[in-house]
């Protein structure tokens, strides 16, 4: 009987005095409100946010449209924050449970604020893009990404501070661990430093066509903290560690001003001296008068008889096309090829092809 009496007393104690100074009625109310907040979150996301979105879309301003789209995820956290604010006001008793709920309230509010700022950066990246006029596009992206990571770090520090955890001693404690990690992650830091040097030295930019001897030739699509992504001309991508660029000579085709055309034109040995002179003169005259080619002291034109090959008389044609674009370069080369063929035919000559002549000695 004493055992049943003790259980009855404990049961009454819990009902009237609650747990940790909070009555069961209060705990039940808190639980109910928490469930309601989760339901309200769905309602807020599907109804309220949608109505606000329709109003924003009517403004005709793309910036606020993009801003609102990026803020939708943190806005869905608002109903839960309001519930925990109500908890902190409802539970006035100075107990461990009320203090715990207040910390949760501060934590959610801190996360919400930093989340809002983080998402806003995605919209205001357009202002970072203006830095491309002074800095490179790759460096601008690095600054933008670094700002986001810094914001995340500050948010974590703020949340830890709410729970009474100081970041200073943690960083100091991680010092020795960081040294050990650095020894085992030398390649990571080597790639990181090389990536910074690539952007600062402006050896190449996003969109440049480069050749990394022994690795790849293609278009630079991304310069990351650890590696650089290059899309080759067969559309296959290759990721090259950044340290490779500090140890290798890189050929940047996008930096050249003009594209060179260098041909060896082989004519048959039946071509006379006068025909050779006339062909060279006509080709030289055509190129000199055409604006598709650049001719100056640094980029000279050569149309000269180079040598006598085994089955042809070779004429060297070397000139620079007045473009760096691949498609225009092909068009210019095609026009020149057609014109050269016309000149050769007009001068009653023909192109040679590999052949051998056999002479049979007539012996009597």
Short mmCIF file of N, CA, C and O in Angstrom, two decimals, residues 10-104:
data_model
loop_
_atom_site.label_atom_id
_atom_site.label_comp_id
_atom_site.label_asym_id
_atom_site.label_seq_id
_atom_site.Cartn_x
_atom_site.Cartn_y
_atom_site.Cartn_z
N UNK A 10 3.72 10.96 -6.29
CA UNK A 10 4.59 11.42 -7.39
C UNK A 10 3.75 11.89 -8.57
O UNK A 10 4.04 12.91 -9.20
N UNK A 11 2.69 11.12 -8.86
CA UNK A 11 1.81 11.48 -9.98
C UNK A 11 1.16 12.84 -9.74
O UNK A 11 1.08 13.69 -10.64
N UNK A 12 0.68 13.07 -8.52
CA UNK A 12 0.08 14.36 -8.21
C UNK A 12 1.10 15.49 -8.27
O UNK A 12 0.79 16.60 -8.72
N UNK A 13 2.32 15.17 -7.81
CA UNK A 13 3.38 16.18 -7.83
C UNK A 13 3.68 16.63 -9.26
O UNK A 13 3.86 17.83 -9.54
N UNK A 14 3.72 15.64 -10.17
CA UNK A 14 4.01 15.96 -11.57
C UNK A 14 2.87 16.77 -12.18
O UNK A 14 3.09 17.72 -12.93
N UNK A 15 1.62 16.39 -11.85
CA UNK A 15 0.47 17.10 -12.43
C UNK A 15 0.42 18.54 -11.97
O UNK A 15 0.21 19.46 -12.77
N UNK A 16 0.62 18.78 -10.65
CA UNK A 16 0.45 20.13 -10.13
C UNK A 16 1.71 20.99 -10.26
O UNK A 16 1.62 22.19 -10.51
N UNK A 17 2.88 20.38 -10.07
CA UNK A 17 4.12 21.16 -10.10
C UNK A 17 4.88 21.03 -11.42
O UNK A 17 5.76 21.83 -11.71
N UNK A 18 4.53 19.99 -12.19
CA UNK A 18 5.16 19.80 -13.49
C UNK A 18 6.58 19.27 -13.39
O UNK A 18 6.99 18.71 -12.36
N UNK A 19 7.34 19.45 -14.47
CA UNK A 19 8.73 18.99 -14.56
C UNK A 19 9.62 20.20 -14.76
O UNK A 19 9.34 21.06 -15.61
N UNK A 20 10.66 20.28 -13.97
CA UNK A 20 11.62 21.40 -14.05
C UNK A 20 10.91 22.74 -13.83
O UNK A 20 11.25 23.76 -14.43
N UNK A 21 9.84 22.71 -13.00
CA UNK A 21 9.14 23.95 -12.69
C UNK A 21 8.07 24.32 -13.70
O UNK A 21 7.46 25.37 -13.59
N UNK A 22 7.86 23.50 -14.71
CA UNK A 22 6.87 23.76 -15.74
C UNK A 22 5.75 22.75 -15.60
O UNK A 22 6.00 21.54 -15.56
N UNK A 23 4.53 23.23 -15.54
CA UNK A 23 3.39 22.33 -15.37
C UNK A 23 3.15 21.54 -16.63
O UNK A 23 3.59 21.92 -17.72
N UNK A 24 2.44 20.41 -16.45
CA UNK A 24 2.12 19.58 -17.61
C UNK A 24 1.25 20.33 -18.61
O UNK A 24 1.34 20.12 -19.82
N UNK A 25 0.40 21.22 -18.11
CA UNK A 25 -0.44 22.01 -18.98
C UNK A 25 0.40 22.91 -19.88
O UNK A 25 0.15 23.05 -21.08
N UNK A 26 1.44 23.49 -19.27
CA UNK A 26 2.33 24.34 -20.06
C UNK A 26 3.11 23.52 -21.09
O UNK A 26 3.26 23.93 -22.23
N UNK A 27 3.60 22.36 -20.65
CA UNK A 27 4.36 21.50 -21.57
C UNK A 27 3.47 21.04 -22.71
O UNK A 27 3.87 21.03 -23.88
N UNK A 28 2.22 20.67 -22.37
CA UNK A 28 1.29 20.26 -23.42
C UNK A 28 0.98 21.39 -24.39
O UNK A 28 0.89 21.18 -25.61
N UNK A 29 0.84 22.60 -23.82
CA UNK A 29 0.56 23.76 -24.67
C UNK A 29 1.73 24.04 -25.60
O UNK A 29 1.54 24.35 -26.79
N UNK A 30 2.96 23.93 -25.06
CA UNK A 30 4.16 24.17 -25.87
C UNK A 30 4.24 23.16 -27.01
O UNK A 30 4.53 23.50 -28.16
N UNK A 31 3.97 21.90 -26.68
CA UNK A 31 4.02 20.86 -27.71
C UNK A 31 2.97 21.10 -28.79
O UNK A 31 3.23 20.97 -29.99
N UNK A 32 1.78 21.48 -28.36
CA UNK A 32 0.71 21.75 -29.31
C UNK A 32 1.05 22.92 -30.22
O UNK A 32 0.85 22.87 -31.44
N UNK A 33 1.60 23.97 -29.63
CA UNK A 33 1.95 25.15 -30.42
C UNK A 33 3.08 24.82 -31.41
O UNK A 33 3.12 25.32 -32.53
N UNK A 34 4.00 23.95 -30.98
CA UNK A 34 5.10 23.55 -31.87
C UNK A 34 4.55 22.81 -33.09
O UNK A 34 4.97 23.05 -34.22
N UNK A 35 3.59 21.92 -32.85
CA UNK A 35 2.97 21.20 -33.97
C UNK A 35 2.22 22.18 -34.87
O UNK A 35 2.30 22.10 -36.10
N UNK A 36 1.53 23.13 -34.23
CA UNK A 36 0.79 24.13 -35.02
C UNK A 36 1.75 24.98 -35.86
O UNK A 36 1.46 25.33 -37.00
N UNK A 37 2.94 25.28 -35.28
CA UNK A 37 3.90 26.10 -36.02
C UNK A 37 4.39 25.39 -37.26
O UNK A 37 4.61 26.03 -38.31
N UNK A 38 4.58 24.07 -37.17
CA UNK A 38 5.01 23.31 -38.35
C UNK A 38 3.92 23.33 -39.42
O UNK A 38 4.21 23.41 -40.61
N UNK A 39 2.66 23.25 -38.96
CA UNK A 39 1.57 23.34 -39.93
C UNK A 39 1.47 24.74 -40.52
O UNK A 39 1.22 24.91 -41.72
N UNK A 40 1.69 25.75 -39.68
CA UNK A 40 1.66 27.14 -40.15
C UNK A 40 2.78 27.42 -41.13
O UNK A 40 2.64 28.24 -42.03
N UNK A 41 3.89 26.72 -40.93
CA UNK A 41 5.02 26.92 -41.85
C UNK A 41 4.61 26.52 -43.26
O UNK A 41 4.93 27.23 -44.24
N UNK A 42 3.94 25.38 -43.39
CA UNK A 42 3.47 24.96 -44.71
C UNK A 42 2.44 25.94 -45.28
O UNK A 42 2.46 26.26 -46.47
N UNK A 43 1.56 26.41 -44.42
CA UNK A 43 0.56 27.38 -44.87
C UNK A 43 1.24 28.68 -45.30
O UNK A 43 0.90 29.27 -46.34
N UNK A 44 2.20 29.12 -44.51
CA UNK A 44 2.92 30.35 -44.82
C UNK A 44 3.68 30.22 -46.14
O UNK A 44 3.71 31.14 -46.96
N UNK A 45 4.29 29.03 -46.36
CA UNK A 45 5.07 28.82 -47.58
C UNK A 45 4.17 28.74 -48.81
O UNK A 45 4.53 29.25 -49.88
N UNK A 46 3.02 28.11 -48.67
CA UNK A 46 2.16 27.87 -49.83
C UNK A 46 1.16 28.99 -50.09
O UNK A 46 0.70 29.13 -51.23
N UNK A 47 0.85 29.76 -49.09
CA UNK A 47 -0.19 30.79 -49.27
C UNK A 47 0.39 32.21 -49.17
O UNK A 47 0.34 32.98 -50.14
N UNK A 48 0.95 32.53 -48.04
CA UNK A 48 1.44 33.90 -47.83
C UNK A 48 2.58 34.23 -48.78
O UNK A 48 2.58 35.27 -49.44
N UNK A 49 3.57 33.34 -48.85
CA UNK A 49 4.73 33.60 -49.72
C UNK A 49 4.30 33.71 -51.17
O UNK A 49 4.80 34.55 -51.93
N UNK A 50 3.35 32.88 -51.57
CA UNK A 50 2.87 32.94 -52.95
C UNK A 50 2.18 34.26 -53.25
O UNK A 50 2.35 34.84 -54.33
N UNK A 51 1.40 34.77 -52.28
CA UNK A 51 0.73 36.05 -52.49
C UNK A 51 1.76 37.19 -52.60
O UNK A 51 1.64 38.07 -53.45
N UNK A 52 2.73 37.16 -51.73
CA UNK A 52 3.78 38.19 -51.78
C UNK A 52 4.54 38.12 -53.10
O UNK A 52 4.87 39.14 -53.70
N UNK A 53 4.78 36.90 -53.56
CA UNK A 53 5.50 36.72 -54.83
C UNK A 53 4.74 37.33 -55.98
O UNK A 53 5.32 37.98 -56.87
N UNK A 54 3.43 37.16 -55.99
CA UNK A 54 2.61 37.75 -57.06
C UNK A 54 2.68 39.27 -57.05
O UNK A 54 2.70 39.91 -58.11
N UNK A 55 2.73 39.85 -55.86
CA UNK A 55 2.85 41.31 -55.76
C UNK A 55 4.21 41.79 -56.24
O UNK A 55 4.31 42.82 -56.93
N UNK A 56 5.24 41.03 -55.90
CA UNK A 56 6.60 41.42 -56.31
C UNK A 56 6.76 41.33 -57.81
O UNK A 56 7.40 42.18 -58.44
N UNK A 57 6.17 40.31 -58.43
CA UNK A 57 6.30 40.14 -59.87
C UNK A 57 5.64 41.27 -60.65
O UNK A 57 5.99 41.53 -61.81
N UNK A 58 4.68 41.96 -60.03
CA UNK A 58 3.98 43.05 -60.73
C UNK A 58 4.80 44.34 -60.80
O UNK A 58 4.45 45.25 -61.53
N UNK A 59 5.89 44.40 -60.04
CA UNK A 59 6.70 45.62 -60.04
C UNK A 59 7.46 45.80 -61.34
O UNK A 59 7.82 46.93 -61.70
N UNK A 60 7.77 44.72 -62.04
CA UNK A 60 8.52 44.82 -63.29
C UNK A 60 10.01 44.99 -63.08
O UNK A 60 10.76 45.16 -64.04
N UNK A 61 10.44 44.96 -61.84
CA UNK A 61 11.87 45.08 -61.51
C UNK A 61 12.46 43.69 -61.30
O UNK A 61 12.04 42.96 -60.40
N UNK A 62 13.43 43.33 -62.12
CA UNK A 62 14.00 41.98 -62.04
C UNK A 62 14.84 41.78 -60.79
O UNK A 62 15.00 40.66 -60.32
N UNK A 63 15.39 42.87 -60.26
CA UNK A 63 16.25 42.74 -59.08
C UNK A 63 15.45 42.30 -57.87
O UNK A 63 15.84 41.37 -57.14
N UNK A 64 14.30 42.96 -57.63
CA UNK A 64 13.49 42.55 -56.47
C UNK A 64 12.87 41.17 -56.68
O UNK A 64 12.65 40.43 -55.71
N UNK A 65 12.60 40.80 -57.94
CA UNK A 65 12.10 39.44 -58.20
C UNK A 65 13.15 38.41 -57.81
O UNK A 65 12.85 37.41 -57.14
N UNK A 66 14.39 38.65 -58.23
CA UNK A 66 15.48 37.72 -57.91
C UNK A 66 15.75 37.70 -56.41
O UNK A 66 16.02 36.64 -55.84
N UNK A 67 15.67 38.88 -55.78
CA UNK A 67 15.90 38.96 -54.34
C UNK A 67 14.87 38.16 -53.57
O UNK A 67 15.19 37.40 -52.65
N UNK A 68 13.60 38.30 -53.96
CA UNK A 68 12.54 37.58 -53.25
C UNK A 68 12.69 36.06 -53.44
O UNK A 68 12.48 35.30 -52.50
N UNK A 69 13.05 35.63 -54.64
CA UNK A 69 13.24 34.20 -54.89
C UNK A 69 14.33 33.63 -53.98
O UNK A 69 14.21 32.52 -53.46
N UNK A 70 15.40 34.38 -53.81
CA UNK A 70 16.50 33.91 -52.96
C UNK A 70 16.14 33.94 -51.48
O UNK A 70 16.72 33.20 -50.68
N UNK A 71 15.16 34.80 -51.10
CA UNK A 71 14.79 34.92 -49.68
C UNK A 71 13.68 33.97 -49.27
O UNK A 71 13.38 33.87 -48.08
N UNK A 72 13.10 33.26 -50.22
CA UNK A 72 12.01 32.34 -49.88
C UNK A 72 12.42 31.26 -48.86
O UNK A 72 11.70 31.03 -47.87
N UNK A 73 13.58 30.57 -49.01
CA UNK A 73 13.95 29.55 -48.02
C UNK A 73 14.04 30.08 -46.59
O UNK A 73 13.45 29.49 -45.68
N UNK A 74 14.76 31.23 -46.33
CA UNK A 74 14.78 31.70 -44.93
C UNK A 74 13.43 32.22 -44.45
O UNK A 74 13.13 32.13 -43.26
N UNK A 75 12.61 32.76 -45.35
CA UNK A 75 11.30 33.27 -44.94
C UNK A 75 10.41 32.15 -44.40
O UNK A 75 9.56 32.39 -43.53
N UNK A 76 10.60 30.93 -44.91
CA UNK A 76 9.80 29.80 -44.42
C UNK A 76 10.13 29.44 -42.98
O UNK A 76 9.40 28.67 -42.35
N UNK A 77 11.24 30.00 -42.48
CA UNK A 77 11.61 29.73 -41.09
C UNK A 77 10.89 30.66 -40.11
O UNK A 77 10.87 30.41 -38.90
N UNK A 78 10.29 31.70 -40.63
CA UNK A 78 9.65 32.71 -39.76
C UNK A 78 8.59 32.15 -38.82
O UNK A 78 8.58 32.50 -37.64
N UNK A 79 7.64 31.31 -39.29
CA UNK A 79 6.62 30.80 -38.36
C UNK A 79 7.21 30.08 -37.15
O UNK A 79 6.72 30.25 -36.02
N UNK A 80 8.25 29.30 -37.37
CA UNK A 80 8.87 28.59 -36.26
C UNK A 80 9.54 29.56 -35.31
O UNK A 80 9.50 29.39 -34.07
N UNK A 81 10.16 30.61 -35.85
CA UNK A 81 10.79 31.62 -35.00
C UNK A 81 9.74 32.31 -34.13
O UNK A 81 9.94 32.52 -32.93
N UNK A 82 8.61 32.66 -34.73
CA UNK A 82 7.54 33.31 -33.97
C UNK A 82 7.04 32.41 -32.84
O UNK A 82 6.72 32.88 -31.74
N UNK A 83 6.96 31.11 -33.11
CA UNK A 83 6.50 30.17 -32.07
C UNK A 83 7.46 30.16 -30.90
O UNK A 83 7.06 30.21 -29.73
N UNK A 84 8.77 30.12 -31.19
CA UNK A 84 9.73 30.08 -30.10
C UNK A 84 9.83 31.41 -29.37
O UNK A 84 10.16 31.45 -28.19
N UNK A 85 9.54 32.50 -30.07
CA UNK A 85 9.45 33.79 -29.38
C UNK A 85 8.27 33.76 -28.40
O UNK A 85 8.37 34.23 -27.26
N UNK A 86 7.17 33.16 -28.84
CA UNK A 86 6.02 33.01 -27.95
C UNK A 86 6.38 32.11 -26.77
O UNK A 86 5.97 32.37 -25.64
N UNK A 87 7.16 31.06 -27.02
CA UNK A 87 7.59 30.19 -25.92
C UNK A 87 8.34 30.99 -24.87
O UNK A 87 8.11 30.86 -23.67
N UNK A 88 9.31 31.80 -25.36
CA UNK A 88 10.14 32.56 -24.41
C UNK A 88 9.32 33.56 -23.62
O UNK A 88 9.66 33.89 -22.48
N UNK A 89 8.23 34.08 -24.19
CA UNK A 89 7.35 35.01 -23.46
C UNK A 89 6.38 34.26 -22.55
O UNK A 89 6.01 34.74 -21.47
N UNK A 90 5.99 33.06 -22.96
CA UNK A 90 5.00 32.29 -22.21
C UNK A 90 5.63 31.62 -20.99
O UNK A 90 5.02 31.58 -19.92
N UNK A 91 6.86 31.15 -21.15
CA UNK A 91 7.54 30.48 -20.04
C UNK A 91 8.38 31.50 -19.28
O UNK A 91 9.53 31.73 -19.59
N UNK A 92 7.76 32.15 -18.31
CA UNK A 92 8.46 33.18 -17.54
C UNK A 92 9.23 32.59 -16.36
O UNK A 92 9.99 33.30 -15.70
N UNK A 93 9.05 31.32 -16.10
CA UNK A 93 9.71 30.69 -14.96
C UNK A 93 11.19 30.52 -15.27
O UNK A 93 11.56 30.08 -16.36
N UNK A 94 12.03 30.89 -14.36
CA UNK A 94 13.48 30.79 -14.57
C UNK A 94 13.94 29.37 -14.30
O UNK A 94 14.44 29.04 -13.22
N UNK A 95 13.74 28.51 -15.27
CA UNK A 95 14.13 27.11 -15.16
C UNK A 95 15.07 26.76 -16.30
O UNK A 95 15.27 27.54 -17.25
N UNK A 96 15.64 25.58 -16.20
CA UNK A 96 16.56 25.15 -17.26
C UNK A 96 15.83 24.98 -18.58
O UNK A 96 16.38 25.26 -19.65
N UNK A 97 14.55 24.56 -18.54
CA UNK A 97 13.78 24.39 -19.77
C UNK A 97 13.50 25.74 -20.42
O UNK A 97 13.66 25.90 -21.64
N UNK A 98 13.10 26.74 -19.64
CA UNK A 98 12.82 28.05 -20.20
C UNK A 98 14.09 28.68 -20.76
O UNK A 98 14.07 29.32 -21.83
N UNK A 99 15.22 28.52 -20.05
CA UNK A 99 16.49 29.05 -20.56
C UNK A 99 16.91 28.35 -21.84
O UNK A 99 17.45 28.98 -22.76
N UNK A 100 16.64 27.05 -21.90
CA UNK A 100 16.97 26.28 -23.11
C UNK A 100 16.16 26.77 -24.31
O UNK A 100 16.69 26.95 -25.41
N UNK A 101 14.87 27.04 -24.07
CA UNK A 101 14.00 27.53 -25.15
C UNK A 101 14.43 28.93 -25.60
O UNK A 101 14.40 29.25 -26.80
N UNK A 102 14.85 29.75 -24.63
CA UNK A 102 15.33 31.08 -25.01
C UNK A 102 16.58 31.00 -25.88
O UNK A 102 16.75 31.78 -26.82
N UNK A 103 17.45 30.05 -25.58
CA UNK A 103 18.65 29.88 -26.40
C UNK A 103 18.29 29.40 -27.80
O UNK A 103 18.90 29.82 -28.79
N UNK A 104 17.31 28.51 -27.86
CA UNK A 104 16.85 28.07 -29.19
C UNK A 104 16.28 29.24 -29.97
O UNK A 104 16.52 29.39 -31.18
#
